[in-house]
XYZ file of C-alpha atoms in Angstrom:
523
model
C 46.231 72.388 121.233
C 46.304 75.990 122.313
C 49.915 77.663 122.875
C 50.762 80.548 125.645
C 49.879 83.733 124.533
C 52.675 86.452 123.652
C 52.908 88.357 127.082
C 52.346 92.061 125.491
C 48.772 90.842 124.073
C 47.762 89.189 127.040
C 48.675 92.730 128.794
C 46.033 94.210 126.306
C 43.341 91.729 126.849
C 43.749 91.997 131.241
C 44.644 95.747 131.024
C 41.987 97.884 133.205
C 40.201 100.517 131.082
C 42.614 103.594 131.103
C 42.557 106.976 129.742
C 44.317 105.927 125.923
C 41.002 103.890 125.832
C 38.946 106.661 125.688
C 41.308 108.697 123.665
C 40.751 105.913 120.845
C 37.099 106.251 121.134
C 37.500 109.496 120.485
C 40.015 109.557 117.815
C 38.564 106.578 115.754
C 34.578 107.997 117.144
C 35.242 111.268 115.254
C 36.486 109.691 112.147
C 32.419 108.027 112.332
C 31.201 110.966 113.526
C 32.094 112.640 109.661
C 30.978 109.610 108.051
C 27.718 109.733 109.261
C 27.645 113.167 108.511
C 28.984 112.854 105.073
C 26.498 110.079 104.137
C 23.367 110.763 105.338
C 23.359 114.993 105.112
C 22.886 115.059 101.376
C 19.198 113.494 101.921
C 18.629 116.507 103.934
C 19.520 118.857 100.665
C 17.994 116.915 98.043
C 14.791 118.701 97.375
C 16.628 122.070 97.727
C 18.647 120.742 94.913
C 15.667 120.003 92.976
C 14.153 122.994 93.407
C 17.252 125.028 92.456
C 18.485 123.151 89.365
C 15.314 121.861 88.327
C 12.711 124.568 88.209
C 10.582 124.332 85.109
C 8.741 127.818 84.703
C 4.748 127.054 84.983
C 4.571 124.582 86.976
C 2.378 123.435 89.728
C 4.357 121.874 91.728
C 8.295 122.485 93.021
C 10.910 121.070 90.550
C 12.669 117.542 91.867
C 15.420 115.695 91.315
C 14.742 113.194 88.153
C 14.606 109.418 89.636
C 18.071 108.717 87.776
C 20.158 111.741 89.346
C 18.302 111.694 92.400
C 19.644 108.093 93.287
C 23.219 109.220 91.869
C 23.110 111.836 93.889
C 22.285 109.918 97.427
C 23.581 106.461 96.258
C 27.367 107.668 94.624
C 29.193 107.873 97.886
C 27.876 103.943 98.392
C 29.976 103.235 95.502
C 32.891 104.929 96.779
C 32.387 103.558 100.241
C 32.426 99.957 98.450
C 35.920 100.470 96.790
C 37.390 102.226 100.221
C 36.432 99.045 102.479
C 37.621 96.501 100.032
C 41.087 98.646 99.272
C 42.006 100.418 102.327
C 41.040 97.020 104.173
C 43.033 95.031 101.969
C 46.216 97.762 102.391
C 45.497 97.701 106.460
C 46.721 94.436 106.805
C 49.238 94.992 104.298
C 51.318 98.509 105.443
C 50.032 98.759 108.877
C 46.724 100.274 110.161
C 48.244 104.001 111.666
C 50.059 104.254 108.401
C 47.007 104.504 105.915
C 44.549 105.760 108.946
C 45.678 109.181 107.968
C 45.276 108.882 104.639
C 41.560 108.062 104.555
C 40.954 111.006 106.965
C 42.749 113.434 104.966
C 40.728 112.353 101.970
C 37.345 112.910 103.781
C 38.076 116.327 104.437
C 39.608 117.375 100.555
C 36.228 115.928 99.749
C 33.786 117.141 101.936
C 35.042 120.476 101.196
C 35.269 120.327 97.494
C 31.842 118.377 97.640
C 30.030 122.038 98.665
C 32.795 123.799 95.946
C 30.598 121.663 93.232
C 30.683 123.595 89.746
C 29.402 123.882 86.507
C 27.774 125.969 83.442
C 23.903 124.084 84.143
C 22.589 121.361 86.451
C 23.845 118.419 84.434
C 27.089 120.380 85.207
C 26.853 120.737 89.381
C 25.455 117.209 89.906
C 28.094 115.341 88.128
C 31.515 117.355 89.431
C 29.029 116.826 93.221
C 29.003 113.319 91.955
C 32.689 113.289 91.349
C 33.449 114.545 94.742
C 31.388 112.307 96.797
C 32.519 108.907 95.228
C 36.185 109.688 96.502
C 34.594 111.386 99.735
C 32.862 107.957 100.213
C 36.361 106.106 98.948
C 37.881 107.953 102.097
C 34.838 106.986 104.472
C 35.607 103.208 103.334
C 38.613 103.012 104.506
C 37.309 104.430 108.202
C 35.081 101.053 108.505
C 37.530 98.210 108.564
C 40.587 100.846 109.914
C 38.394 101.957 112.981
C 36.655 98.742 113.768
C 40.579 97.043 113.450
C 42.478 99.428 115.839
C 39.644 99.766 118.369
C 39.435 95.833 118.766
C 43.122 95.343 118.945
C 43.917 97.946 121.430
C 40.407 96.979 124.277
C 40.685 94.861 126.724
C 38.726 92.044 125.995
C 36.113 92.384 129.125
C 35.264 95.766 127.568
C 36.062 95.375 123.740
C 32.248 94.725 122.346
C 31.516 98.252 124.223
C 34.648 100.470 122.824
C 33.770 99.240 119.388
C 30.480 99.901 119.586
C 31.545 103.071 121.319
C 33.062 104.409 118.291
C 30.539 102.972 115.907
C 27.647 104.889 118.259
C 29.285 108.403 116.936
C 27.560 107.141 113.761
C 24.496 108.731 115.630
C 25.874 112.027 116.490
C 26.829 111.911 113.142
C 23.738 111.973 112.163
C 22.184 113.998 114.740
C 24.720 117.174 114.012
C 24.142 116.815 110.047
C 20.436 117.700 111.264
C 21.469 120.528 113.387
C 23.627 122.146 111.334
C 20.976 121.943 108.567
C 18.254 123.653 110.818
C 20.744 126.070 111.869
C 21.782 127.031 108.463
C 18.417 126.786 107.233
C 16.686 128.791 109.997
C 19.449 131.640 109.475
C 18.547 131.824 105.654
C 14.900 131.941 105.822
C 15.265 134.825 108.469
C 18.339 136.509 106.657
C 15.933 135.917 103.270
C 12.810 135.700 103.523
C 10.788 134.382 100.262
C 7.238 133.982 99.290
C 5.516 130.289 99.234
C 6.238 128.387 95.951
C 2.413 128.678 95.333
C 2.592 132.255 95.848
C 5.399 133.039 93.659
C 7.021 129.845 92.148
C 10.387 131.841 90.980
C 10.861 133.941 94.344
C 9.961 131.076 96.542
C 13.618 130.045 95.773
C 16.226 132.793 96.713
C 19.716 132.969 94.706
C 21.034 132.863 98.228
C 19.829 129.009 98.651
C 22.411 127.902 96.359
C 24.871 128.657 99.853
C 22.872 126.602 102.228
C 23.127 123.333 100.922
C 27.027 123.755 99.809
C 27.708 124.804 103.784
C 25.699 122.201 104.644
C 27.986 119.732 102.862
C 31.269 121.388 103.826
C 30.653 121.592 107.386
C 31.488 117.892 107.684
C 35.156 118.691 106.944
C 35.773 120.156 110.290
C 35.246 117.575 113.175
C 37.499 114.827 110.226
C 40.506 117.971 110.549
C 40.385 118.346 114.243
C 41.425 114.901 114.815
C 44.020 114.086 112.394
C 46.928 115.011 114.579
C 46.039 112.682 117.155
C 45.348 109.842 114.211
C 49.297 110.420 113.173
C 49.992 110.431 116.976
C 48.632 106.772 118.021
C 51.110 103.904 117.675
C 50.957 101.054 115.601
C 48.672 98.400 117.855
C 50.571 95.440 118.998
C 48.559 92.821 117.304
C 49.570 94.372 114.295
C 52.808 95.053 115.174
C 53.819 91.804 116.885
C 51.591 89.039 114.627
C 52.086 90.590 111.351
C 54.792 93.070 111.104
C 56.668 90.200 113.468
C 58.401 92.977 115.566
C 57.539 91.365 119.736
C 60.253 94.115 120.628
C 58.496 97.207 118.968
C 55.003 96.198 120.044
C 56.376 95.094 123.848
C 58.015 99.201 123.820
C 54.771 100.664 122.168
C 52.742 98.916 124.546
C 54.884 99.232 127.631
C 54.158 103.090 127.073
C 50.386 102.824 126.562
C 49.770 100.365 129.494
C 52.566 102.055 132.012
C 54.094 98.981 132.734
C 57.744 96.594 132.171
C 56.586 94.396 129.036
C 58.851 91.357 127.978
C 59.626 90.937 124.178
C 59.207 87.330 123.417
C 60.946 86.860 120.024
C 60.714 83.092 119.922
C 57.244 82.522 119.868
C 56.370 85.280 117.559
C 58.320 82.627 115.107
C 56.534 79.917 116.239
C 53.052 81.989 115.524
C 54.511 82.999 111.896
C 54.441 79.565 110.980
C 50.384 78.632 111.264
C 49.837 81.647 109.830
C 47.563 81.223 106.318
C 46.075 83.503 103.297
C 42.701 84.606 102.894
C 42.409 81.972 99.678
C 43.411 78.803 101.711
C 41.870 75.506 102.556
C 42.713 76.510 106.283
C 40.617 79.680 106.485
C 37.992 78.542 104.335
C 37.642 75.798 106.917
C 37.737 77.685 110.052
C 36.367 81.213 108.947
C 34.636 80.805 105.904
C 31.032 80.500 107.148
C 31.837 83.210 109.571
C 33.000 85.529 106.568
C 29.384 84.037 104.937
C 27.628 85.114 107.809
C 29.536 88.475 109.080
C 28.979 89.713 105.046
C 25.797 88.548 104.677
C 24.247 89.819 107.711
C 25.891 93.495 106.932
C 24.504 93.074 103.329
C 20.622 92.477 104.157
C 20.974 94.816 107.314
C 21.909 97.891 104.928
C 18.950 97.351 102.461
C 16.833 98.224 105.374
C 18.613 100.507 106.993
C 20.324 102.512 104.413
C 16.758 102.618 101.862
C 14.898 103.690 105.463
C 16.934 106.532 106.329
C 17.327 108.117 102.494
C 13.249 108.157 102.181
C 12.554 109.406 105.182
C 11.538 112.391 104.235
C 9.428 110.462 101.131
C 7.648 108.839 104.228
C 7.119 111.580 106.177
C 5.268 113.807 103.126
C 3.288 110.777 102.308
C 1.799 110.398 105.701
C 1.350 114.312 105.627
C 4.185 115.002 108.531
C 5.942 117.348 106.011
C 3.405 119.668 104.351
C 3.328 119.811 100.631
C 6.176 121.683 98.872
C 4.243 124.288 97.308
C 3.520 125.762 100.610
C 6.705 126.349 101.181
C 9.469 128.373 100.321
C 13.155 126.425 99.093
C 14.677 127.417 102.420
C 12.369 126.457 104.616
C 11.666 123.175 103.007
C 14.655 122.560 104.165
C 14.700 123.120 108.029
C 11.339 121.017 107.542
C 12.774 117.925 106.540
C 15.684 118.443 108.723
C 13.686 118.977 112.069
C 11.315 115.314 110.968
C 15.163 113.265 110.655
C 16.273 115.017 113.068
C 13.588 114.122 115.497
C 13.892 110.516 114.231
C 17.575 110.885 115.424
C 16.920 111.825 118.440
C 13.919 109.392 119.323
C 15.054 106.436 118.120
C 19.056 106.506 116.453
C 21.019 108.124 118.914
C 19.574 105.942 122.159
C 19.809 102.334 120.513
C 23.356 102.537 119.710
C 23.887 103.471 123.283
C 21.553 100.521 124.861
C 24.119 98.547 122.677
C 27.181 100.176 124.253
C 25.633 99.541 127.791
C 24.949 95.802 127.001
C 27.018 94.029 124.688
C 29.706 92.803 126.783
C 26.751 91.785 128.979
C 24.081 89.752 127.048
C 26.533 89.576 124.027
C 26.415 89.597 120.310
C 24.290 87.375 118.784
C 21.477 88.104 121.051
C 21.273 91.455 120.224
C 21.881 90.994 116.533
C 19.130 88.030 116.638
C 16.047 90.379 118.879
C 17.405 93.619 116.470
C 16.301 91.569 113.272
C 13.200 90.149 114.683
C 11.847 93.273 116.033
C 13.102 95.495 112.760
C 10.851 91.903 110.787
C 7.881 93.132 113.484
C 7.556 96.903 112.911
C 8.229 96.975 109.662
C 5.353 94.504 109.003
C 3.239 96.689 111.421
C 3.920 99.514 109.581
C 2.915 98.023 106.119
C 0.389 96.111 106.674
C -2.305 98.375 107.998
C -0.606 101.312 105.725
C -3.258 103.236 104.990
C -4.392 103.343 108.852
C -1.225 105.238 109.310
C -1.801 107.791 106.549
C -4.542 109.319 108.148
C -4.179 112.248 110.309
C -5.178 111.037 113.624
C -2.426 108.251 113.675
C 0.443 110.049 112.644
C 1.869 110.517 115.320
C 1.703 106.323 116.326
C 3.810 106.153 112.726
C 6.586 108.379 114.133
C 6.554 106.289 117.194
C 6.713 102.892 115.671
C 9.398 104.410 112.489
C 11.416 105.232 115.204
C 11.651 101.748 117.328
C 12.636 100.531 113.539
C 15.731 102.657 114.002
C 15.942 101.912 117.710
C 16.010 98.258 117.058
C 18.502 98.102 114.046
C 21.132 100.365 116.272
C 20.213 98.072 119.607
C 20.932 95.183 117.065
C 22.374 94.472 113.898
C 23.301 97.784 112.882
C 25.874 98.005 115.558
C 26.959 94.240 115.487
C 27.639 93.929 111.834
C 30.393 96.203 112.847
C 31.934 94.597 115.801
C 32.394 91.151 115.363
C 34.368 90.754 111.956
C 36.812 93.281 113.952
C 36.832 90.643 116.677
C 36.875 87.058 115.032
C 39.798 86.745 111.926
C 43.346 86.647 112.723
C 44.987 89.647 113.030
C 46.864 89.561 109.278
C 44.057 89.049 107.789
C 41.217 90.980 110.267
C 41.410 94.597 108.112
C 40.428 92.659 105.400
C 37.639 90.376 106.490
C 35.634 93.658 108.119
C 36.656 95.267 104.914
C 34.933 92.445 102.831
C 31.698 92.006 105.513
C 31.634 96.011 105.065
C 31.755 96.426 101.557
C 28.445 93.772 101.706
C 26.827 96.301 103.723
C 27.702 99.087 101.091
C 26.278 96.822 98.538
C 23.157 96.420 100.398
C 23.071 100.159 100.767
C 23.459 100.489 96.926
C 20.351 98.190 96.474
C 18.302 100.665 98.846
C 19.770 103.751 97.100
C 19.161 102.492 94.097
C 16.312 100.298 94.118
C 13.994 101.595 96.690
C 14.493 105.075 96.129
C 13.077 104.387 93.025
C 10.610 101.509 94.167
C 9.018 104.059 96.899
C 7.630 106.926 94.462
C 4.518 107.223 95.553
C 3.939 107.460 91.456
C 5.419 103.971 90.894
C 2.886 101.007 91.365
C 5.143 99.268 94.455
C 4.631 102.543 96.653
C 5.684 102.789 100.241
C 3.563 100.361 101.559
C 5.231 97.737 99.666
C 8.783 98.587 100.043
C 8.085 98.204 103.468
C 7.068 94.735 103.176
C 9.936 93.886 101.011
C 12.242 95.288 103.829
C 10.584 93.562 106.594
C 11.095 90.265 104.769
C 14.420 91.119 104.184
C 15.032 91.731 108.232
C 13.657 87.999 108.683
C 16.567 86.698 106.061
C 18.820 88.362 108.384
C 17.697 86.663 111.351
C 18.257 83.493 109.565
C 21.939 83.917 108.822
C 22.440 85.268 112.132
C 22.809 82.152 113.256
C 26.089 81.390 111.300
C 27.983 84.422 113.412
C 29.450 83.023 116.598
C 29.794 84.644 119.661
C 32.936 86.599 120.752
C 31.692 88.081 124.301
C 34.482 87.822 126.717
C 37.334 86.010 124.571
C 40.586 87.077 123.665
C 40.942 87.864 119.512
C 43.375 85.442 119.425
C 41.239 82.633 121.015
C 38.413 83.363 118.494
C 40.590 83.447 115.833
C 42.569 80.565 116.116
C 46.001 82.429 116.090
C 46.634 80.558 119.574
C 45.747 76.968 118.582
C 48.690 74.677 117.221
C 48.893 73.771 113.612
C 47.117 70.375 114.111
C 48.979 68.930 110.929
C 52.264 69.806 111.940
C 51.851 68.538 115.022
C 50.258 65.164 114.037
C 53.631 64.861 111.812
C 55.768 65.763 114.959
C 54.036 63.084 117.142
C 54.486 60.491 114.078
C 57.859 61.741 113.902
C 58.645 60.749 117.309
C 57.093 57.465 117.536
C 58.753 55.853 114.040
C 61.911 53.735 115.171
C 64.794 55.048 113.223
């Protein structure tokens, strides 16, 4: 049997979308924003780092990254990003979400910056202390997922809420987008500033001393739009949910909210009591009856979704030199390798990234979740698939440009799908004490996932290595159907309140089975 609402969270949910709505887009956006800078930028500098630290004198071709440090290098701030969703999650629910908001902000920018200070006596040297740096950069960035997801959901209205989380999820794109910018800016500026021979013209001047700068700015850069923002982070208020559900204050979240909303909110002391008492832990018969297939499904999802997504983005530019977009590395110089690779992802961003987590925006809280998770997995299964199968039809020069097109509806399909939705609903369906957590958990799936494509198809896609590209596609396209599958254990939140979806309304069914039995036993 449900029970009335608290008054101050039924403001929230009926509240018209105001102007502190789209000051926590912004705030919570820009705090994504740097994350997708921070994560994907180093694939942009990863063959400048190879051709700076790994030169070997006579040979024919640039020097690379080894296999093993490459996928340290791009797969280390995974790990970190892991640990930061599971503890800053976990702490969330435990010491508030404004209170350790600023602390995973002020950690992204100490470590983007120090990630670009990298140091050492030889290249073993530079890529472990860059190593070192990003693990705690992507520690920091962990704690953004489940924090930003959290707040955003518990301060919409819930006609609107799907769209202002996926709002500040779709900065993930400009994200992105800038981290290719600012690399063909910086890149552009150093080939003209220095200009340097081909690598098959002269091998050891096609790589000025100067390019050692243009990856480290490259890095840092993502420091400043994290910096700009955290005085408005320390400035939002608790959220109510938090506030009046957890913390168990109705009075401070009725004042905190009373200011947001502009309006006379009533604290309601006595039913906040009566909420505190069907409350129940993560490890309890209760949620694993009510929530546990949702956790199965939320994680799950998030976990296969990030094998594709992640392992697609990092070889881009693997893709792009094997179908002959990028032209070999020998005729180019270090620097200009560089605004090469950037100006193919960047393109990609633009084409295909930036406009499907905007169709998602536009339509969530119209043809809901689990449709657009379900048609993002079956059309990722479809391209991927189309891209595989006739692989070598796509290699040759006349079709290249029908690969770009059909790469890119890959990456307009998983942001008009699952890569958006994997982030929205765990922030919508567990009760508020334990919600930080539960994204935290589905997140740190995804991370894993993103580990695996890191890791494993980083290595898997070497054109050297007897799977190839055309294979790891496959893989990944069969992976994108197993997501479909365990779509169907997510429900749909489109249009309900969080505490409707999570329960947090509904009676304690036991208790009140023992009151009725209570009342009809003669005495």
């Amino acid at each position: 049997m449900a029970r009335e609402q608290l008054v101050v969270l039924n403001a929230l949910d009926l509240a018209k979308t105001q102007w502190y709505h789209f000051t926590a887009i912004v705030i919570a956006g820009m705090g994504f924003f740097t994350d997708a800078y921070d994560l994907f930028s180093i694939s942009l500098v990863t063959k400048l780092l190879g051709r700076i630290y790994y030169h070997h004198e006579g040979a024919v071709k640039p020097g690379t990254l080894p296999p093993n440090v490459a996928a340290a290098v791009n797969g280390v701030a995974f790990c970190g990003t892991l640990a930061g969703q599971l503890f800053f999650g976990w702490l969330g629910d435990k010491m508030g979400r404004k209170k350790v908001y600023g602390m995973t902000l002020m950690l992204m920018v100490l470590c983007s910056l120090a990630s670009g200070l990298s140091f050492g006596h030889d290249a073993n040297g530079v890529m472990t202390t860059l190593c070192f740096f990003r693990f705690w950069l992507g520690f920091g960035i962990g704690g953004d997922y489940p924090l930003s997801a959290t707040i955003m959901s518990e301060y919409a209205n819930k006609k609107t809420r799907g769209a202002f989380i996926a709002a500040v999820f779709a900065m993930q794109g400009f994200g992105i987008l800038a981290g290719g910018i600012v690399s063909l800016i910086t890149s552009a500026a150093f080939d003209h500033a220095f200009p340097a021979p081909t690598y098959e013209q002269n091998a050891a001047a096609s790589t000025v001393p100067q390019a050692d700068y243009v990856w480290r700015i490259i890095l840092m850069f993502g420091a400043i739009p994290a910096a700009m923002t955290y005085y408005s982070r320390m400035k939002m208020p608790e959220t109510a949910r938090y506030t009046a559900l957890v913390a168990k204050n109705a009075k401070q979240a009725a004042s905190d909210m009373a200011k947001v909303l502009q309006v006379e909110i009533e604290a309601e002391e006595e039913k906040i009591e009566e909420i505190s008492e069907t409350q129940f832990g993560l490890f309890t018969k209760q949620f694993a009856r009510r929530h546990g297939l949702h956790l199965v499904g939320t994680a799950v999802c998030w976990f296969l979704l990030d094998i594709a997504y992640y392992s697609s983005n990092l070889f881009q530019k693997d893709i792009f030199s094997a179908i002959g977009w990028i032209p070999p590395a020998k005729t180019m110089n270090a620097v200009h390798e560089v605004y090469v690779v950037s100006r193919a992802q960047t393109l990609i961003a633009l084409c295909g990234t930036v406009p499907g987590y905007w169709f998602t925006v536009a339509l969530i809280d119209h043809i809901g979740r689990f449709a657009i998770q379900l048609m993002g997995f079956f059309f990722m299964t479809v391209f991927m698939f189309a891209l595989a199968i006739p692989y070598h039809h796509w290699t040759l020069k006349a079709n290249r440009i029908g690969f770009l097109v059909m790469y890119s509806l890959t990456f307009f399909f998983a942001n008009f799908g699952p890569n958006a939705t994997t982030f929205v609903v765990p922030a919508e369906i567990f009760p508020a004490r334990l919600r930080s957590t539960c994204h935290g958990i589905s997140a740190a799936a995804g991370k894993a996932g993103a580990m695996v494509g890191a890791f494993g198809f980083l290595y898997a896609a070497q054109s050297t290595d007897p799977i190839g590209v055309k294979n790891s596609l496959i893989v990944l396209g069969c992976i994108n159907f197993f997501g479909m599958l365990f779509t169907l254990l997510v429900p749909e939140s489109k249009g309900k309140s969080l505490e409707e979806l999570s329960g947090e309304n509904e009676e304690d069914s036991s208790s009140g089975n023992e009151a009725s039995a209570n009342r009809t036993v003669p005495i």
